[in-house]
Coordinates of C-alpha atoms and ligand atoms in Angstrom, one line a residue:
M1306 CA 0.0 0.0 0.0
K1307 CA 1.5 3.4 -1.1
A1308 CA 2.1 5.8 1.7
K1309 CA 3.0 9.5 2.1
L1310 CA 6.6 9.7 3.2
E1311 CA 5.7 12.3 5.9
E1312 CA 3.1 9.9 7.4
V1313 CA 5.6 7.1 7.6
A1314 CA 8.2 9.5 9.1
Q1315 CA 5.7 10.4 11.7
T1316 CA 4.9 6.7 12.5
Y1317 CA 8.5 6.2 13.5
G1318 CA 9.0 9.7 15.0
I1319 CA 12.2 10.4 13.0
E1320 CA 11.8 14.2 13.4
N1321 CA 11.5 13.7 17.2
W1322 CA 14.5 11.6 18.0
G1323 CA 16.6 12.1 14.8
A1324 CA 18.1 15.5 15.8
G1325 CA 18.1 16.3 12.0
Y1326 CA 20.5 13.5 11.1
F1327 CA 18.0 11.2 9.4
S1328 CA 15.4 11.6 6.7
I1329 CA 13.5 9.5 4.1
N1330 CA 14.2 10.0 0.3
K1331 CA 11.9 9.6 -2.6
K1332 CA 12.8 5.9 -3.0
G1333 CA 11.5 5.3 0.5
H1334 CA 15.0 4.7 1.9
L1335 CA 16.5 6.1 5.0
V1336 CA 19.1 8.7 4.6
V1337 CA 21.8 9.9 7.0
H1338 CA 23.1 13.5 7.0
P1339 CA 26.4 14.8 8.5
S1340 CA 24.6 17.5 10.4
E1341 CA 21.1 18.9 11.0
Y1342 CA 21.7 21.7 8.5
D1343 CA 23.5 19.8 5.8
R1344 CA 21.3 18.4 3.0
R1345 CA 24.1 16.1 1.8
G1346 CA 23.0 12.6 2.5
A1347 CA 23.9 8.9 2.3
D1348 CA 21.2 6.4 1.3
L1349 CA 21.6 3.5 3.7
M1350 CA 20.3 0.9 1.3
E1351 CA 22.9 2.0 -1.3
I1352 CA 25.6 1.6 1.4
L1353 CA 24.3 -1.9 2.3
E1354 CA 24.4 -2.9 -1.4
D1355 CA 27.9 -1.6 -1.7
L1356 CA 29.0 -3.5 1.4
Q1357 CA 27.4 -6.7 0.2
R1358 CA 29.4 -6.4 -3.0
R1359 CA 32.5 -6.4 -0.7
R1360 CA 31.1 -9.5 1.1
I1361 CA 30.3 -7.5 4.2
H1362 CA 26.9 -8.6 5.3
T1363 CA 24.4 -7.8 8.0
P1364 CA 24.3 -7.6 10.9
L1365 CA 26.6 -4.7 10.8
L1366 CA 27.4 -1.4 12.5
L1367 CA 27.7 1.8 10.4
R1368 CA 29.7 4.6 11.9
F1369 CA 29.4 8.2 10.7
P1370 CA 32.5 10.1 12.1
Q1371 CA 31.1 13.4 10.8
I1372 CA 28.3 13.1 13.3
L1373 CA 30.7 12.6 16.1
V1374 CA 32.5 15.8 15.1
N1375 CA 29.2 17.7 14.7
Q1376 CA 28.1 16.7 18.2
M1377 CA 31.4 17.9 19.6
K1378 CA 30.9 21.2 17.7
K1379 CA 27.4 21.5 19.1
L1380 CA 28.5 21.0 22.7
T1381 CA 31.5 23.3 22.4
G1382 CA 29.5 25.9 20.5
A1383 CA 26.8 25.8 23.2
F1384 CA 29.3 26.5 26.0
R1385 CA 31.2 29.2 24.0
S1386 CA 27.9 30.9 23.3
A1387 CA 26.8 30.7 27.0
I1388 CA 30.2 32.1 28.1
R1389 CA 29.8 35.0 25.7
E1390 CA 26.2 35.7 26.7
F1391 CA 26.9 35.8 30.4
D1392 CA 30.3 37.4 30.1
Y1393 CA 31.8 34.5 32.0
K1394 CA 35.5 34.9 32.8
G1395 CA 36.6 31.2 32.7
R1396 CA 37.2 29.0 29.7
Y1397 CA 35.4 25.8 28.6
Y1398 CA 37.2 22.5 28.2
G1399 CA 35.5 19.4 26.9
V1400 CA 36.9 15.9 27.7
F1401 CA 35.6 12.7 26.2
P1402 CA 35.0 9.9 28.7
M1403 CA 36.5 6.9 27.2
K1404 CA 34.2 4.4 29.0
V1405 CA 31.3 5.5 26.8
N1406 CA 33.0 4.2 23.6
P1407 CA 36.7 3.3 23.9
R1408 CA 37.0 2.3 20.2
R1409 CA 40.2 3.7 18.8
E1410 CA 38.6 5.3 15.8
V1411 CA 36.1 7.2 18.1
V1412 CA 38.8 8.4 20.6
E1413 CA 41.2 9.4 17.8
E1414 CA 38.4 11.3 16.0
F1415 CA 37.7 13.4 19.1
L1416 CA 41.3 14.1 19.7
R1417 CA 42.1 14.9 16.1
A1418 CA 39.0 17.0 15.2
G1419 CA 39.0 18.4 18.8
R1420 CA 42.4 19.9 18.6
R1421 CA 41.0 23.3 17.8
Y1422 CA 38.7 23.2 20.8
D1423 CA 41.4 21.8 23.1
F1424 CA 39.2 18.7 23.5
G1425 CA 40.7 16.3 26.0
I1426 CA 40.0 12.8 27.4
E1427 CA 38.8 11.3 30.6
V1428 CA 39.8 7.8 31.7
G1429 CA 38.3 5.7 34.5
S1430 CA 40.7 2.8 34.7
K1431 CA 44.3 1.7 34.1
P1432 CA 43.7 0.1 30.7
E1433 CA 41.9 3.2 29.5
L1434 CA 44.7 5.4 30.7
Y1435 CA 47.3 3.1 29.0
A1436 CA 45.4 3.4 25.7
A1437 CA 44.9 7.1 26.0
L1438 CA 48.4 8.1 27.0
A1439 CA 50.0 7.4 23.6
N1440 CA 47.6 9.7 21.7
E1441 CA 48.6 13.1 20.6
Q1442 CA 46.6 15.9 22.3
S1443 CA 46.7 19.6 21.9
A1444 CA 49.0 21.4 24.4
D1445 CA 46.2 22.9 26.5
S1446 CA 43.8 19.9 26.5
L1447 CA 43.3 17.9 29.6
M1448 CA 43.6 14.2 30.6
I1449 CA 41.4 13.6 33.6
C1450 CA 42.1 10.4 35.6
N1451 CA 39.0 9.2 37.4
G1452 CA 38.2 5.8 39.0
F1453 CA 39.7 3.9 41.8
K1454 CA 43.5 3.9 41.7
D1455 CA 46.3 1.6 42.9
E1456 CA 50.0 2.5 42.9
S1457 CA 50.6 1.3 39.3
Y1458 CA 47.6 3.4 38.0
I1459 CA 49.1 6.5 39.7
R1460 CA 52.6 5.7 38.4
L1461 CA 51.2 5.5 34.8
A1462 CA 49.4 8.8 35.3
L1463 CA 52.6 10.4 36.4
L1464 CA 54.4 9.1 33.3
G1465 CA 51.9 11.2 31.4
T1466 CA 52.8 14.2 33.5
E1467 CA 56.5 13.7 32.7
L1468 CA 55.5 13.4 29.0
G1469 CA 54.2 17.0 29.2
K1470 CA 50.5 16.2 29.3
N1471 CA 48.0 18.0 31.5
V1472 CA 47.2 14.9 33.5
V1473 CA 44.8 15.5 36.4
I1474 CA 44.7 12.8 39.0
V1475 CA 41.3 12.9 40.7
I1476 CA 41.3 11.6 44.2
E1477 CA 38.3 9.3 44.5
K1478 CA 39.3 7.7 47.9
I1479 CA 41.2 9.4 50.6
G1480 CA 43.7 6.4 50.7
E1481 CA 44.9 7.3 47.1
L1482 CA 46.3 10.6 48.3
E1483 CA 49.2 9.2 50.3
T1484 CA 50.3 7.1 47.3
V1485 CA 50.1 10.1 45.0
I1486 CA 52.2 12.3 47.4
Q1487 CA 54.8 9.5 47.9
L1488 CA 55.2 8.7 44.2
A1489 CA 55.3 12.4 43.2
Q1490 CA 58.1 13.1 45.7
E1491 CA 60.0 9.9 44.7
I1492 CA 59.8 10.7 41.0
G1493 CA 60.2 14.4 41.5
V1494 CA 57.2 15.6 39.5
S1495 CA 54.6 18.1 40.5
P1496 CA 51.2 16.5 39.7
L1497 CA 47.9 18.2 39.0
L1498 CA 45.3 17.0 41.4
G1499 CA 41.6 17.0 41.6
I1500 CA 39.0 15.8 44.2
R1501 CA 35.7 14.3 43.5
V1502 CA 33.0 15.5 45.8
K1503 CA 30.0 13.5 46.9
L1504 CA 27.1 15.8 46.4
Y1505 CA 23.9 15.7 48.4
S1506 CA 22.1 16.5 45.1
K1507 CA 21.0 13.6 42.9
G1508 CA 20.4 13.2 39.2
S1509 CA 17.1 11.9 37.8
G1510 CA 16.2 8.9 35.7
R1511 CA 17.9 5.4 35.7
W1512 CA 21.2 6.6 37.1
E1513 CA 19.8 8.6 40.0
K1514 CA 21.7 6.4 42.5
S1515 CA 25.1 7.6 41.1
G1516 CA 24.6 10.8 43.1
G1517 CA 23.5 11.6 46.6
E1518 CA 25.0 10.8 50.0
S1519 CA 25.2 7.1 49.5
A1520 CA 26.9 7.3 46.1
K1521 CA 29.7 4.9 45.4
F1522 CA 32.2 7.6 44.5
G1523 CA 33.4 10.9 45.9
L1524 CA 34.8 12.4 49.1
T1525 CA 32.6 13.6 52.0
T1526 CA 33.0 17.1 53.3
S1527 CA 35.3 16.1 56.1
E1528 CA 37.4 14.0 53.7
I1529 CA 37.8 17.0 51.5
L1530 CA 39.0 19.0 54.5
E1531 CA 41.4 16.2 55.3
V1532 CA 42.8 16.1 51.8
I1533 CA 43.5 19.9 52.1
R1534 CA 45.1 19.4 55.5
V1535 CA 47.4 16.6 54.2
L1536 CA 48.4 18.6 51.1
R1537 CA 49.2 21.6 53.1
E1538 CA 51.3 19.5 55.5
H1539 CA 53.3 18.3 52.4
E1540 CA 53.4 21.8 50.9
M1541 CA 51.6 20.5 47.9
V1542 CA 48.3 22.4 48.2
D1543 CA 49.1 24.3 45.0
S1544 CA 48.7 21.0 43.1
L1545 CA 45.0 20.9 43.9
R1546 CA 43.5 22.4 40.8
L1547 CA 40.2 20.7 40.1
L1548 CA 36.9 19.9 41.8
H1549 CA 34.9 17.2 40.1
F1550 CA 31.4 15.7 40.5
H1551 CA 29.2 13.4 38.5
I1552 CA 25.7 12.6 39.6
G1553 CA 24.9 10.0 36.9
S1554 CA 24.3 9.5 33.3
Q1555 CA 21.2 10.6 31.3
I1556 CA 19.9 13.2 33.7
T1557 CA 16.4 13.6 32.5
S1558 CA 15.4 16.8 34.3
I1559 CA 17.2 20.1 34.0
K1560 CA 16.1 21.1 37.5
R1561 CA 18.3 18.3 38.9
V1562 CA 21.2 19.6 36.8
K1563 CA 20.8 23.1 38.2
N1564 CA 20.6 21.8 41.8
A1565 CA 23.8 19.9 41.5
I1566 CA 25.6 22.7 39.8
K1567 CA 24.5 25.1 42.6
E1568 CA 25.8 22.8 45.3
A1569 CA 29.1 22.0 43.5
A1570 CA 29.7 25.7 42.7
R1571 CA 29.2 26.5 46.4
V1572 CA 31.7 23.8 47.4
Y1573 CA 34.2 25.2 44.9
A1574 CA 33.7 28.8 46.2
K1575 CA 34.2 27.7 49.8
I1576 CA 37.4 25.9 49.0
R1577 CA 38.6 28.9 46.9
A1578 CA 37.9 31.1 49.9
M1579 CA 40.4 29.0 51.8
K1580 CA 43.1 30.5 49.5
I1581 CA 43.3 27.3 47.5
N1582 CA 43.7 28.1 43.8
I1583 CA 41.4 25.5 42.3
D1584 CA 40.8 26.8 38.8
Y1585 CA 38.7 24.0 37.2
L1586 CA 35.2 22.9 38.0
D1587 CA 34.4 19.6 36.3
V1588 CA 30.7 19.0 36.1
G1589 CA 31.0 15.4 34.9
G1590 CA 28.7 13.7 32.4
G1591 CA 25.0 13.3 32.5
L1592 CA 23.9 15.5 29.6
G1593 CA 21.1 13.3 28.2
V1594 CA 19.9 12.1 24.8
D1595 CA 16.3 12.3 23.7
Y1596 CA 15.9 8.7 22.6
D1597 CA 12.2 8.7 22.3
G1598 CA 11.9 12.3 21.1
S1599 CA 9.3 13.3 23.6
R1600 CA 11.3 16.1 25.2
T1601 CA 10.1 15.1 28.6
S1602 CA 11.8 13.9 31.8
S1603 CA 10.7 10.3 31.0
E1604 CA 13.6 7.8 31.4
S1605 CA 14.4 7.7 27.7
S1606 CA 14.2 11.4 27.1
V1607 CA 15.4 14.8 28.5
N1608 CA 13.3 18.0 29.1
Y1609 CA 16.1 20.4 28.0
T1610 CA 18.4 21.1 25.0
V1611 CA 22.2 21.2 24.9
Q1612 CA 22.1 25.0 24.8
E1613 CA 19.8 25.1 27.9
F1614 CA 22.2 22.8 29.7
A1615 CA 25.2 24.9 28.8
N1616 CA 23.4 28.1 29.8
D1617 CA 22.3 26.7 33.1
V1618 CA 25.8 25.4 34.0
V1619 CA 27.5 28.7 33.1
Y1620 CA 24.9 31.0 34.6
T1621 CA 24.6 29.1 37.9
I1622 CA 28.4 28.9 38.4
K1623 CA 28.7 32.6 37.7
S1624 CA 25.9 33.5 40.1
V1625 CA 27.4 31.5 43.0
C1626 CA 30.9 33.0 42.3
E1627 CA 29.6 36.5 42.3
D1628 CA 27.7 35.8 45.5
E1629 CA 30.9 34.4 47.2
D1630 CA 33.2 36.9 45.5
V1631 CA 35.6 34.3 44.1
P1632 CA 37.0 34.0 40.5
E1633 CA 35.0 32.1 38.0
P1634 CA 36.6 28.7 37.3
N1635 CA 37.3 27.1 33.9
I1636 CA 34.4 24.6 33.2
I1637 CA 35.0 21.0 32.2
T1638 CA 32.3 18.6 30.9
E1639 CA 32.7 14.9 30.7
S1640 CA 29.7 14.3 28.4
G1641 CA 29.9 11.1 26.5
R1642 CA 26.4 9.9 25.7
M1643 CA 25.5 13.1 24.0
L1644 CA 28.7 13.1 21.9
T1645 CA 28.6 9.5 20.7
S1646 CA 25.0 8.2 20.6
Y1647 CA 24.0 9.5 17.2
H1648 CA 27.0 8.4 15.2
A1649 CA 26.4 4.7 15.0
V1650 CA 23.5 2.7 13.4
L1651 CA 23.1 -1.0 13.9
V1652 CA 21.7 -2.7 10.8
A1653 CA 20.1 -6.2 11.0
N1654 CA 18.1 -8.2 8.5
I1655 CA 14.9 -10.0 9.3
R1656 CA 15.3 -13.8 8.8
A1657 CA 11.8 -15.1 9.4
E1658 CA 8.4 -14.5 11.1
I1659 CA 7.9 -16.8 14.1
E1660 CA 4.3 -17.9 13.9
T1661 CA 2.1 -18.4 17.0
V1662 CA -0.2 -20.7 15.1
V1663 CA 0.2 -22.0 11.6
G1664 CA -2.9 -23.1 9.9
E1665 CA -5.9 -21.7 8.0
Y1666 CA -9.2 -21.2 9.8
E1667 CA -11.1 -22.0 6.6
A1668 CA -9.4 -25.4 6.3
V1669 CA -10.7 -26.5 9.8
K1670 CA -13.6 -28.8 9.3
V1671 CA -15.7 -29.5 12.4
D1672 CA -18.5 -32.0 12.8
D1673 CA -20.5 -33.7 15.5
N1674 CA -17.8 -36.4 15.9
D1675 CA -15.3 -33.8 17.1
P1676 CA -14.8 -33.3 20.9
Q1677 CA -17.3 -30.9 22.5
V1678 CA -14.6 -28.3 23.2
I1679 CA -13.8 -28.1 19.5
V1680 CA -17.4 -27.8 18.5
E1681 CA -17.8 -25.0 21.0
L1682 CA -14.8 -23.1 19.8
K1683 CA -16.1 -23.4 16.3
D1684 CA -19.5 -22.0 17.4
L1685 CA -17.7 -19.0 19.0
C1686 CA -15.9 -18.3 15.8
M1687 CA -19.2 -18.4 13.8
G1688 CA -21.2 -16.4 16.3
I1689 CA -18.9 -13.6 17.4
N1690 CA -20.0 -10.1 16.6
S1691 CA -19.5 -6.5 17.7
K1692 CA -21.9 -6.8 20.6
N1693 CA -21.0 -10.1 22.1
Y1694 CA -17.2 -10.3 21.4
A1695 CA -16.0 -9.6 25.0
E1696 CA -18.1 -12.5 26.3
Y1697 CA -17.1 -14.8 23.5
Y1698 CA -13.5 -14.0 23.9
H1699 CA -13.7 -14.9 27.6
D1700 CA -15.4 -18.1 26.8
A1701 CA -12.7 -18.9 24.2
I1702 CA -10.0 -18.5 26.9
E1703 CA -11.9 -21.0 29.1
H1704 CA -12.2 -23.5 26.2
K1705 CA -8.5 -23.1 25.4
D1706 CA -7.6 -24.1 29.0
E1707 CA -10.0 -27.0 28.7
L1708 CA -8.4 -28.1 25.4
Y1709 CA -5.0 -28.4 27.0
T1710 CA -6.3 -30.2 30.1
L1711 CA -8.0 -32.7 27.9
F1712 CA -4.9 -33.1 25.9
N1713 CA -2.7 -33.7 29.0
L1714 CA -5.2 -36.3 30.2
G1715 CA -4.8 -38.1 26.9
L1716 CA -8.4 -37.6 25.9
I1717 CA -7.9 -35.7 22.7
S1718 CA -5.5 -36.2 19.8
L1719 CA -2.8 -34.0 18.3
E1720 CA -5.1 -33.2 15.4
D1721 CA -7.8 -32.1 17.8
R1722 CA -5.3 -29.9 19.6
A1723 CA -4.2 -28.3 16.4
K1724 CA -7.8 -27.6 15.3
G1725 CA -8.6 -26.1 18.8
E1726 CA -5.6 -23.8 18.6
I1727 CA -6.5 -22.5 15.2
L1728 CA -10.1 -21.8 16.3
F1729 CA -9.0 -20.1 19.5
W1730 CA -6.7 -17.7 17.6
E1731 CA -9.4 -17.0 15.1
V1732 CA -11.6 -15.8 18.0
C1733 CA -8.7 -13.7 19.2
E1734 CA -8.2 -12.1 15.8
R1735 CA -11.9 -11.3 15.5
T1736 CA -12.0 -9.9 19.1
A1737 CA -9.1 -7.6 18.3
K1738 CA -10.9 -6.2 15.4
Y1739 CA -14.1 -5.4 17.4
A1740 CA -12.2 -4.2 20.5
Q1741 CA -10.0 -1.7 18.7
N1742 CA -12.2 1.3 19.5
D1743 CA -13.8 0.1 22.7
K1744 CA -12.6 1.9 25.9
S1745 CA -14.0 -0.7 28.3
M1746 CA -11.7 -3.3 26.6
M1747 CA -8.6 -1.2 26.6
E1748 CA -6.5 -3.2 29.0
E1749 CA -7.5 -6.6 27.8
Y1750 CA -7.2 -5.4 24.2
E1751 CA -3.6 -4.3 24.7
E1752 CA -2.7 -7.8 26.0
L1753 CA -4.5 -9.3 23.0
R1754 CA -2.7 -7.0 20.6
Q1755 CA 0.6 -8.1 22.1
M1756 CA -0.3 -11.8 21.9
L1757 CA -1.4 -11.4 18.2
A1758 CA 1.7 -9.3 17.2
A1759 CA 4.0 -10.9 14.7
K1760 CA 7.4 -11.9 16.0
Y1761 CA 10.2 -11.0 13.6
L1762 CA 13.4 -13.0 13.9
C1763 CA 16.1 -10.4 13.7
N1764 CA 19.7 -11.5 12.8
F1765 CA 21.6 -10.1 15.8
S1766 CA 22.2 -10.6 19.5
I1767 CA 20.7 -8.1 21.9
F1768 CA 23.3 -9.2 24.5
R1769 CA 26.1 -8.3 22.1
S1770 CA 24.7 -5.2 20.4
L1771 CA 22.0 -3.7 22.6
P1772 CA 22.8 -4.7 26.2
D1773 CA 20.9 -1.7 27.7
S1774 CA 17.7 -2.8 26.0
W1775 CA 18.0 -6.1 27.8
A1776 CA 19.5 -5.0 31.1
I1777 CA 17.7 -1.7 31.9
D1778 CA 14.9 -1.5 29.4
Q1779 CA 16.6 1.4 27.6
L1780 CA 14.6 2.3 24.5
F1781 CA 16.2 2.8 21.1
P1782 CA 14.5 4.1 18.0
I1783 CA 14.1 1.2 15.5
M1784 CA 12.7 1.4 11.9
P1785 CA 13.0 -0.2 8.5
L1786 CA 15.7 1.2 6.2
H1787 CA 13.6 0.8 3.1
K1788 CA 10.0 0.3 1.9
L1789 CA 9.2 3.6 3.6
D1790 CA 7.0 4.6 0.7
K1791 CA 4.6 1.8 1.7
T1792 CA 2.4 1.7 4.8
P1793 CA 3.7 -0.6 7.4
T1794 CA 0.7 -2.8 8.0
E1795 CA 2.0 -5.4 10.5
L1796 CA 2.5 -4.9 14.2
A1797 CA 5.5 -6.9 15.4
T1798 CA 7.9 -7.5 18.2
L1799 CA 11.5 -8.4 17.6
V1800 CA 13.3 -11.5 18.7
D1801 CA 17.1 -12.0 18.3
I1802 CA 19.0 -15.2 17.3
T1803 CA 20.3 -16.1 20.7
C1804 CA 19.0 -19.1 22.5
D1805 CA 17.7 -16.9 25.3
S1806 CA 14.0 -16.0 25.8
D1807 CA 15.2 -12.6 27.1
G1808 CA 16.5 -11.8 23.6
V1809 CA 13.3 -9.9 22.8
I1810 CA 12.5 -6.3 22.0
D1811 CA 8.9 -5.5 22.9
K1812 CA 9.2 -1.9 23.8
F1813 CA 9.5 0.8 21.2
V1814 CA 9.8 4.6 21.3
D1815 CA 6.6 6.6 21.1
L1816 CA 5.9 10.3 21.5
K1817 CA 3.3 9.9 24.2
D1818 CA 3.9 6.5 25.7
I1819 CA 5.9 3.3 25.1
K1820 CA 4.7 1.2 22.2
E1821 CA 4.6 -2.5 22.8
T1822 CA 4.7 -3.4 19.1
L1823 CA 6.5 -1.8 16.1
E1824 CA 4.8 -1.0 12.8
L1825 CA 6.6 -3.1 10.1
H1826 CA 5.9 -4.4 6.6
P1827 CA 4.6 -7.9 6.0
F1828 CA 7.6 -10.2 5.7
K1829 CA 7.5 -12.7 2.8
G1830 CA 11.1 -13.9 2.9
E1831 CA 12.6 -11.1 0.7
P1832 CA 15.4 -8.9 2.1
Y1833 CA 14.1 -6.7 4.9
F1834 CA 16.5 -4.5 6.9
L1835 CA 15.9 -2.7 10.1
G1836 CA 18.1 0.0 11.6
V1837 CA 18.5 0.5 15.4
F1838 CA 19.6 4.1 16.0
L1839 CA 21.5 6.1 18.6
V1840 CA 23.5 3.1 19.6
G1841 CA 26.9 4.8 19.7
A1842 CA 27.2 5.2 23.5
Y1843 CA 27.9 2.3 25.9
Q1844 CA 26.4 -0.5 23.8
E1845 CA 29.5 -1.8 22.0
V1846 CA 31.7 -1.8 25.1
M1847 CA 29.1 -3.3 27.4
G1848 CA 27.9 -6.0 25.0
S1849 CA 28.7 -9.6 25.9
G1850 CA 29.5 -12.8 24.1
H1851 CA 26.4 -14.7 25.0
N1852 CA 26.1 -17.8 22.7
L1853 CA 29.6 -16.7 21.5
F1854 CA 28.2 -14.2 19.0
G1855 CA 31.1 -11.9 18.2
P1856 CA 31.7 -8.3 17.2
L1857 CA 29.7 -7.0 14.2
N1858 CA 31.0 -6.2 10.7
E1859 CA 31.6 -2.5 10.7
A1860 CA 31.9 0.2 8.1
H1861 CA 32.9 3.9 8.4
I1862 CA 31.1 6.3 6.1
V1863 CA 32.0 9.8 5.1
I1864 CA 29.2 11.7 3.4
E1865 CA 30.3 13.7 0.4
D1866 CA 28.7 16.2 -2.0
E1867 CA 27.8 13.4 -4.4
G1868 CA 27.0 10.4 -2.2
Y1869 CA 29.4 8.9 0.3
L1870 CA 32.7 7.2 0.8
I1871 CA 33.3 4.0 2.7
T1872 CA 36.5 4.9 4.3
K1873 CA 37.1 1.8 6.4
V1874 CA 35.7 -1.7 6.7
V1875 CA 36.3 -3.8 9.8
P1876 CA 35.3 -7.4 9.4
G1877 CA 33.3 -8.8 12.4
G1878 CA 34.4 -11.7 14.6
T1879 CA 34.8 -15.1 13.2
L1880 CA 34.0 -18.5 14.7
G1881 CA 37.7 -19.0 15.3
E1882 CA 38.0 -15.8 17.3
A1883 CA 34.7 -16.4 19.1
V1884 CA 35.8 -19.8 20.5
E1885 CA 39.1 -18.3 21.6
T1886 CA 37.2 -15.8 23.9
A1887 CA 36.0 -19.0 25.7
R1888 CA 39.7 -20.2 25.9
Y1889 CA 39.5 -22.8 23.2
E1890 CA 42.6 -22.9 21.0
Q1891 CA 41.7 -23.1 17.3
S1892 CA 44.6 -25.5 16.6
A1893 CA 43.6 -27.8 19.5
L1894 CA 40.0 -27.9 18.3
Q1895 CA 41.1 -28.9 14.8
E1896 CA 43.4 -31.5 16.2
G1897 CA 40.6 -32.9 18.4
F1898 CA 38.3 -33.1 15.4
G1899 CA 41.0 -34.8 13.4
E1900 CA 41.5 -37.4 16.1
L1901 CA 37.8 -38.2 16.3
A1902 CA 37.7 -38.6 12.5
A1903 CA 40.8 -40.9 12.6
E1904 CA 39.1 -43.0 15.2
Q1905 CA 36.1 -43.5 12.9
V1906 CA 38.4 -44.5 10.1
K1907 CA 40.1 -47.0 12.4
R1908 CA 36.8 -48.5 13.2
G1909 CA 35.9 -48.7 9.6
R1910 CA 33.0 -46.3 9.9
L1911 CA 34.5 -43.6 7.6
S1912 CA 36.8 -43.8 4.6
A1913 CA 40.1 -42.0 4.9
E1914 CA 39.1 -39.8 2.0
R1915 CA 35.7 -38.8 3.6
A1916 CA 37.5 -38.2 6.9
N1917 CA 39.9 -35.8 5.2
E1918 CA 37.0 -34.0 3.6
L1919 CA 35.2 -33.6 7.0
C1920 CA 38.4 -32.2 8.5
R1921 CA 38.7 -29.7 5.6
Q1922 CA 35.1 -28.6 6.0
Y1923 CA 35.5 -28.2 9.8
E1924 CA 38.6 -26.1 9.4
S1925 CA 36.9 -23.8 6.9
Y1926 CA 34.5 -22.7 9.6
V1927 CA 37.2 -20.9 11.4
S1928 CA 36.8 -17.8 9.3
C1929 CA 33.0 -17.9 9.2
Y1930 CA 31.0 -14.9 10.6
T1931 CA 29.3 -15.8 13.8
Y1932 CA 25.8 -14.5 12.7
L1933 CA 23.3 -16.1 10.3
S1934 CA 24.4 -15.7 6.7
Ligands
LIG2833 C1 32.8 10.0 36.0 C2 32.0 10.0 34.8 N1 32.2 11.0 33.9 C3 31.5 11.0 32.7 C4 30.6 10.0 32.4 C5 29.8 10.0 31.2 O1 28.5 10.3 31.4 P1 27.5 10.6 30.1 O2 27.7 9.6 29.1 O3 26.2 10.6 30.8 O4 27.8 11.9 29.6 C6 30.4 8.9 33.4 C7 29.4 7.9 33.1 O5 28.6 7.5 33.8 C8 31.2 8.9 34.6 O6 31.0 8.0 35.5

């Protein structure tokens, strides 16, 4: 059925969650743009065809580095504009928190394109620091070291100081301070130090517990005073340059942001008033992403814009500093989700529709010899109408229970059970049609709709590629990449290819609510591709190897005046690599297979020639992609 492109765009809410990066072209294909004002675009179906010619198949991850850079410009621009507007005296420094997406290409892109903004990096662990240290950074940019630290972490950070980088060691636990002082004196370097404060204020949304008095991280007020005392004692108080806080990711409400900034700015001002020259206030991450496009404080959204966030941070700090008569500090953000979410699109193909019942109602013949329960289900199908459908539906549920009881007692046959199931689902289908506009049936109808929804088998692993969808019910926008000039007439949920019943997506973004089914096109076996959007933050790094499904094929796309360039292709994980993650050695597996084959030859059950062929075939699987091909 032909459809207006605008109507289809509205069905999926592209304009709400897309931030101007996505649109539909005349062919009904999804297009990606490098920025919200740039009409250059790349047709995702053309990219898929190109990649298929290079034998790079779905599922795959498409990265758009221009979007990363554009998000960085947006964030930096927002702070620069707020600084101008409020005549703020300090500077703005962005740092990219590596934990959000530690992929080399992502980190390098931020440091390369971010040179002109003095964009730096934040690390939260020893391995992140190890990877980050060898990257070139602009002379003024920062390297913030958060996370719990042991002696070797601190030594590594001080290597960076000696290398001439602006490494700030943030004290997360009071015990770390002694090691820092001892190592700095031993090596003879003067470190830059920060302290993380435990705020009373909390964020909002899923990560609310990251803030507040019982948060895992941060120093209490008396611990801060103790740090200052110890530093003074060692004549190192001038090393203390930064105050840091982080009240959680995806803060959904701007009010919570303002409260936290107010409190942190006050702590800064009070420390400053103690004649300690802290000159950086690091407001952490938390700048949220509007995944469902509703612009509300619901868990998958935010009720503010990036500019509003920047304005509130700058204005609030300025007001507190004026009130306390202290200098305005340089402001650091550690935003990660906002910077990386939009740049990656997960593409998966639909493999099949999983049927609840297979069988045609018209083909079911019922006569007086059939069990009573079947006859009654057939009568319900025949007699259901717009007035009696609720009662008939309830009767059908009772008969279905009876059907299974009789089957379990051995009183009806498999054929009877099959007939009964087809008849029951026919009553459900008819009920759904009648109930569509009936308010009194709303709740039951929703359940029914869910039961009747098609289940599309999608070639990917939720545990590998969308862990937050499984673990914390995070919503991601999902839609087809083509056929968008046709009305999507099916309602479906998605199931992945893992052997895990949790591998299901049955919650979808909606402007007003959460949809329990997604509008899709009927699936008849032909290629059908879905995109999952805004997956560039946290998903890759937190994904796990459930069922040994490995990393996805990946392609990097740069959008040009005339089309696009595929600048890099990274093949996904192979079977050989997947088994190694579970500590199997490829060579040992091949040897083992060979020995079993030799044993069969010895027993005369296999010819030597066939055994060799089996071994060759087994070996060839080593380079096979872990997903369905
Ligand atoms: C200390 C710290 N900084 C920055 C971030 C990044 O936060 P977001 O991705 O919400 O911007 C995190 C993540 O939770 C964090 O723990």
